PDB file of C-alpha atoms in Angstrom:
ATOM      1  CA  MET L  13    -106.893-157.738  44.829  1.00 37.00           C
ATOM      2  CA  PRO L  14    -105.672-159.883  41.833  1.00 40.00           C
ATOM      3  CA  ILE L  15    -102.290-159.872  40.373  1.00 43.00           C
ATOM      4  CA  THR L  16    -102.522-157.576  37.541  1.00 46.00           C
ATOM      5  CA  ALA L  17     -99.999-156.579  34.629  1.00 46.00           C
ATOM      6  CA  PRO L  18     -97.607-153.749  35.153  1.00 57.00           C
ATOM      7  CA  ASP L  19     -99.444-151.225  32.957  1.00 65.00           C
ATOM      8  CA  SER L  20    -102.397-151.630  35.169  1.00 71.00           C
ATOM      9  CA  ARG L  21    -100.947-151.283  38.353  1.00 83.00           C
ATOM     10  CA  LEU L  22    -100.216-147.641  40.239  1.00 85.00           C
ATOM     11  CA  TYR L  23     -96.867-146.628  39.285  1.00 89.00           C
ATOM     12  CA  VAL L  24     -94.567-145.840  42.062  1.00 91.00           C
ATOM     13  CA  VAL L  25     -90.716-144.888  42.169  1.00 94.00           C
ATOM     14  CA  VAL L  26     -88.989-145.475  45.502  1.00 96.00           C
ATOM     15  CA  GLY L  27     -85.831-143.989  46.516  1.00 96.00           C
ATOM     16  CA  VAL L  28     -83.487-145.834  48.584  1.00 96.00           C
ATOM     17  CA  LEU L  29     -81.193-142.914  50.285  1.00 95.00           C
ATOM     18  CA  ARG L  30     -77.796-144.304  51.608  1.00 94.00           C
ATOM     19  CA  ASN L  31     -75.733-142.096  53.641  1.00 91.00           C
ATOM     20  CA  PRO L  32     -71.612-142.377  54.066  1.00 90.00           C
ATOM     21  CA  GLN L  33     -72.205-144.759  57.087  1.00 93.00           C
ATOM     22  CA  GLY L  34     -74.417-147.274  54.875  1.00 93.00           C
ATOM     23  CA  GLN L  35     -77.624-146.480  56.904  1.00 95.00           C
ATOM     24  CA  LEU L  36     -80.902-146.084  54.972  1.00 96.00           C
ATOM     25  CA  LEU L  37     -83.577-143.465  55.156  1.00 95.00           C
ATOM     26  CA  VAL L  38     -86.890-144.780  56.190  1.00 96.00           C
ATOM     27  CA  GLN L  39     -89.840-142.873  56.821  1.00 94.00           C
ATOM     28  CA  GLN L  40     -93.360-143.584  58.430  1.00 93.00           C
ATOM     29  CA  ARG L  41     -96.594-143.450  56.893  1.00 90.00           C
ATOM     30  CA  LEU L  42     -99.051-140.608  58.219  1.00 85.00           C
ATOM     31  CA  PRO L  43    -102.188-141.436  59.894  1.00 86.00           C
ATOM     32  CA  GLY L  44    -105.144-141.575  57.422  1.00 84.00           C
ATOM     33  CA  LYS L  45    -103.367-143.172  54.766  1.00 85.00           C
ATOM     34  CA  PRO L  46    -103.344-146.931  53.798  1.00 84.00           C
ATOM     35  CA  CYS L  47    -100.563-148.784  55.987  1.00 86.00           C
ATOM     36  CA  ALA L  48    -100.437-145.801  58.596  1.00 88.00           C
ATOM     37  CA  GLY L  49     -97.573-145.966  60.961  1.00 91.00           C
ATOM     38  CA  GLN L  50     -95.756-148.444  58.828  1.00 94.00           C
ATOM     39  CA  TRP L  51     -92.346-147.710  57.706  1.00 96.00           C
ATOM     40  CA  GLU L  52     -91.071-147.463  54.163  1.00 95.00           C
ATOM     41  CA  PHE L  53     -88.535-145.830  51.794  1.00 96.00           C
ATOM     42  CA  PRO L  54     -89.539-142.303  50.401  1.00 95.00           C
ATOM     43  CA  GLY L  55     -90.907-142.018  47.038  1.00 93.00           C
ATOM     44  CA  GLY L  56     -94.260-141.235  45.042  1.00 91.00           C
ATOM     45  CA  LYS L  57     -96.479-141.582  42.066  1.00 90.00           C
ATOM     46  CA  VAL L  58     -95.221-140.959  38.697  1.00 89.00           C
ATOM     47  CA  GLU L  59     -97.166-138.141  36.925  1.00 88.00           C
ATOM     48  CA  LYS L  60     -98.431-138.184  33.370  1.00 85.00           C
ATOM     49  CA  ASN L  61     -95.416-136.789  31.100  1.00 88.00           C
ATOM     50  CA  GLU L  62     -92.753-137.610  33.913  1.00 89.00           C
ATOM     51  CA  SER L  63     -89.975-139.777  33.482  1.00 90.00           C
ATOM     52  CA  PRO L  64     -89.406-142.126  36.901  1.00 91.00           C
ATOM     53  CA  GLN L  65     -86.343-140.318  37.337  1.00 91.00           C
ATOM     54  CA  GLN L  66     -87.874-136.928  37.052  1.00 92.00           C
ATOM     55  CA  ALA L  67     -90.729-138.475  39.444  1.00 92.00           C
ATOM     56  CA  LEU L  68     -88.007-139.693  42.107  1.00 93.00           C
ATOM     57  CA  ILE L  69     -86.074-136.294  41.901  1.00 91.00           C
ATOM     58  CA  ARG L  70     -89.276-134.350  42.462  1.00 92.00           C
ATOM     59  CA  GLU L  71     -90.913-136.474  45.148  1.00 92.00           C
ATOM     60  CA  LEU L  72     -87.619-136.406  47.119  1.00 92.00           C
ATOM     61  CA  ASN L  73     -87.519-132.906  46.836  1.00 90.00           C
ATOM     62  CA  GLU L  74     -91.203-132.198  47.802  1.00 90.00           C
ATOM     63  CA  GLU L  75     -91.158-134.773  50.704  1.00 88.00           C
ATOM     64  CA  LEU L  76     -87.676-134.247  52.021  1.00 89.00           C
ATOM     65  CA  GLY L  77     -85.918-131.193  50.563  1.00 88.00           C
ATOM     66  CA  VAL L  78     -83.445-133.289  49.120  1.00 89.00           C
ATOM     67  CA  SER L  79     -81.189-132.343  45.968  1.00 87.00           C
ATOM     68  CA  ILE L  80     -80.563-135.678  44.202  1.00 87.00           C
ATOM     69  CA  LYS L  81     -77.160-135.579  42.214  1.00 84.00           C
ATOM     70  CA  ASN L  82     -77.256-138.942  40.726  1.00 87.00           C
ATOM     71  CA  ILE L  83     -79.632-142.051  41.200  1.00 91.00           C
ATOM     72  CA  ILE L  84     -79.114-145.706  39.901  1.00 93.00           C
ATOM     73  CA  PRO L  85     -81.487-148.185  39.090  1.00 94.00           C
ATOM     74  CA  LEU L  86     -81.829-151.153  41.619  1.00 95.00           C
ATOM     75  CA  THR L  87     -84.769-153.159  40.893  1.00 94.00           C
ATOM     76  CA  GLN L  88     -88.397-153.186  39.975  1.00 93.00           C
ATOM     77  CA  ILE L  89     -91.030-154.951  41.860  1.00 91.00           C
ATOM     78  CA  ALA L  90     -94.772-155.881  41.483  1.00 90.00           C
ATOM     79  CA  TYR L  91     -96.522-156.061  44.880  1.00 87.00           C
ATOM     80  CA  ASP L  92    -100.318-156.358  45.824  1.00 86.00           C
ATOM     81  CA  TYR L  93    -101.751-154.733  48.832  1.00 84.00           C
ATOM     82  CA  ASP L  94    -105.173-155.205  49.890  1.00 82.00           C
ATOM     83  CA  HIS L  95    -105.378-151.370  48.803  1.00 80.00           C
ATOM     84  CA  ALA L  96    -103.528-151.334  45.463  1.00 82.00           C
ATOM     85  CA  ASN L  97    -101.719-153.118  42.972  1.00 87.00           C
ATOM     86  CA  VAL L  98     -98.419-151.348  42.789  1.00 88.00           C
ATOM     87  CA  TRP L  99     -95.340-151.326  40.256  1.00 90.00           C
ATOM     88  CA  LEU L 100     -92.220-149.934  42.461  1.00 93.00           C
ATOM     89  CA  ASP L 101     -89.282-148.702  40.328  1.00 93.00           C
ATOM     90  CA  VAL L 102     -86.618-148.507  42.757  1.00 96.00           C
ATOM     91  CA  TYR L 103     -83.497-146.286  42.794  1.00 96.00           C
ATOM     92  CA  LEU L 104     -80.569-146.288  45.099  1.00 95.00           C
ATOM     93  CA  ALA L 105     -79.264-142.807  45.642  1.00 88.00           C
ATOM     94  CA  ASP L 106     -76.162-142.196  47.787  1.00 83.00           C
ATOM     95  CA  ASN L 107     -75.113-138.983  46.266  1.00 82.00           C
ATOM     96  CA  PHE L 108     -77.248-136.206  47.424  1.00 81.00           C
ATOM     97  CA  ASP L 109     -77.333-133.288  49.667  1.00 77.00           C
ATOM     98  CA  GLN L 110     -77.486-134.611  53.033  1.00 64.00           C
ATOM     99  CA  GLN L 111     -79.535-132.184  54.553  1.00 77.00           C
ATOM    100  CA  ILE L 112     -82.979-133.607  55.035  1.00 79.00           C
ATOM    101  CA  ILE L 113     -86.297-131.117  55.578  1.00 78.00           C
ATOM    102  CA  ASN L 114     -89.033-133.213  56.897  1.00 73.00           C
ATOM    103  CA  LEU L 115     -91.374-131.454  54.742  1.00 72.00           C
ATOM    104  CA  GLU L 116     -94.468-133.809  55.316  1.00 70.00           C
ATOM    105  CA  GLN L 117     -93.929-134.068  58.835  1.00 73.00           C
ATOM    106  CA  GLN L 118     -93.441-137.633  58.811  1.00 79.00           C
ATOM    107  CA  ASN L 119     -90.997-139.623  61.299  1.00 87.00           C
ATOM    108  CA  PHE L 120     -87.845-140.536  59.648  1.00 91.00           C
ATOM    109  CA  GLY L 121     -84.660-142.134  60.751  1.00 92.00           C
ATOM    110  CA  TRP L 122     -81.332-143.344  58.960  1.00 95.00           C
ATOM    111  CA  LYS L 123     -81.293-147.218  60.027  1.00 97.00           C
ATOM    112  CA  SER L 124     -78.857-149.993  59.116  1.00 97.00           C
ATOM    113  CA  ILE L 125     -80.809-152.885  57.228  1.00 96.00           C
ATOM    114  CA  GLU L 126     -80.519-155.032  60.509  1.00 96.00           C
ATOM    115  CA  GLU L 127     -82.640-152.357  62.445  1.00 97.00           C
ATOM    116  CA  ILE L 128     -85.115-152.024  59.460  1.00 97.00           C
ATOM    117  CA  LEU L 129     -85.638-155.586  59.534  1.00 96.00           C
ATOM    118  CA  GLU L 130     -86.989-155.285  63.165  1.00 96.00           C
ATOM    119  CA  MET L 131     -89.299-152.550  62.391  1.00 96.00           C
ATOM    120  CA  ASP L 132     -92.754-152.677  61.369  1.00 96.00           C
ATOM    121  CA  VAL L 133     -92.223-152.031  57.258  1.00 96.00           C
ATOM    122  CA  LEU L 134     -94.429-152.211  54.237  1.00 93.00           C
ATOM    123  CA  GLU L 135     -94.390-155.766  53.100  1.00 91.00           C
ATOM    124  CA  ALA L 136     -92.782-154.730  49.908  1.00 92.00           C
ATOM    125  CA  VAL L 137     -89.661-153.212  51.366  1.00 95.00           C
ATOM    126  CA  HIS L 138     -88.417-156.805  52.367  1.00 95.00           C
ATOM    127  CA  PRO L 139     -87.540-157.391  48.474  1.00 95.00           C
ATOM    128  CA  ILE L 140     -86.128-154.098  48.170  1.00 96.00           C
ATOM    129  CA  LEU L 141     -83.840-155.130  51.257  1.00 96.00           C
ATOM    130  CA  ASP L 142     -82.788-158.233  49.765  1.00 95.00           C
ATOM    131  CA  VAL L 143     -81.368-156.354  46.449  1.00 94.00           C
ATOM    132  CA  VAL L 144     -79.619-153.527  48.546  1.00 94.00           C
ATOM    133  CA  LYS L 145     -77.868-156.522  50.630  1.00 92.00           C
ATOM    134  CA  LEU L 146     -76.091-157.507  47.348  1.00 88.00           C
ATOM    135  CA  LEU L 147     -74.433-154.126  46.946  1.00 85.00           C
TER     136      LEU L 147
END
């Protein structure tokens, strides 16, 4: 797909959840979805009349039952997949209710950056990890 302007991309929020041990939460995309089986950070689409922060808090609650207390903007990334051109608004969340409830039945786990780099991740995960390494 051709590179497009941010306002014509699919607007997605991404949450990088970090536990007290410094591990990050990743989840595996479900069968039947584009890039099924690959690993990613949780998040989802921003709905109409919703701020990115509201969307991320909603998405993390819907997917993982997590109550977010604070999110910090990390980066914004434009990425072009074969199936979609996306604009990723990425946030760090390291102050949240630690209890994860797997509401969408996706495989998930807490991994170090080094472990994530060895996994089959979505391509846009790499630039996110580059930013997280600087924290």
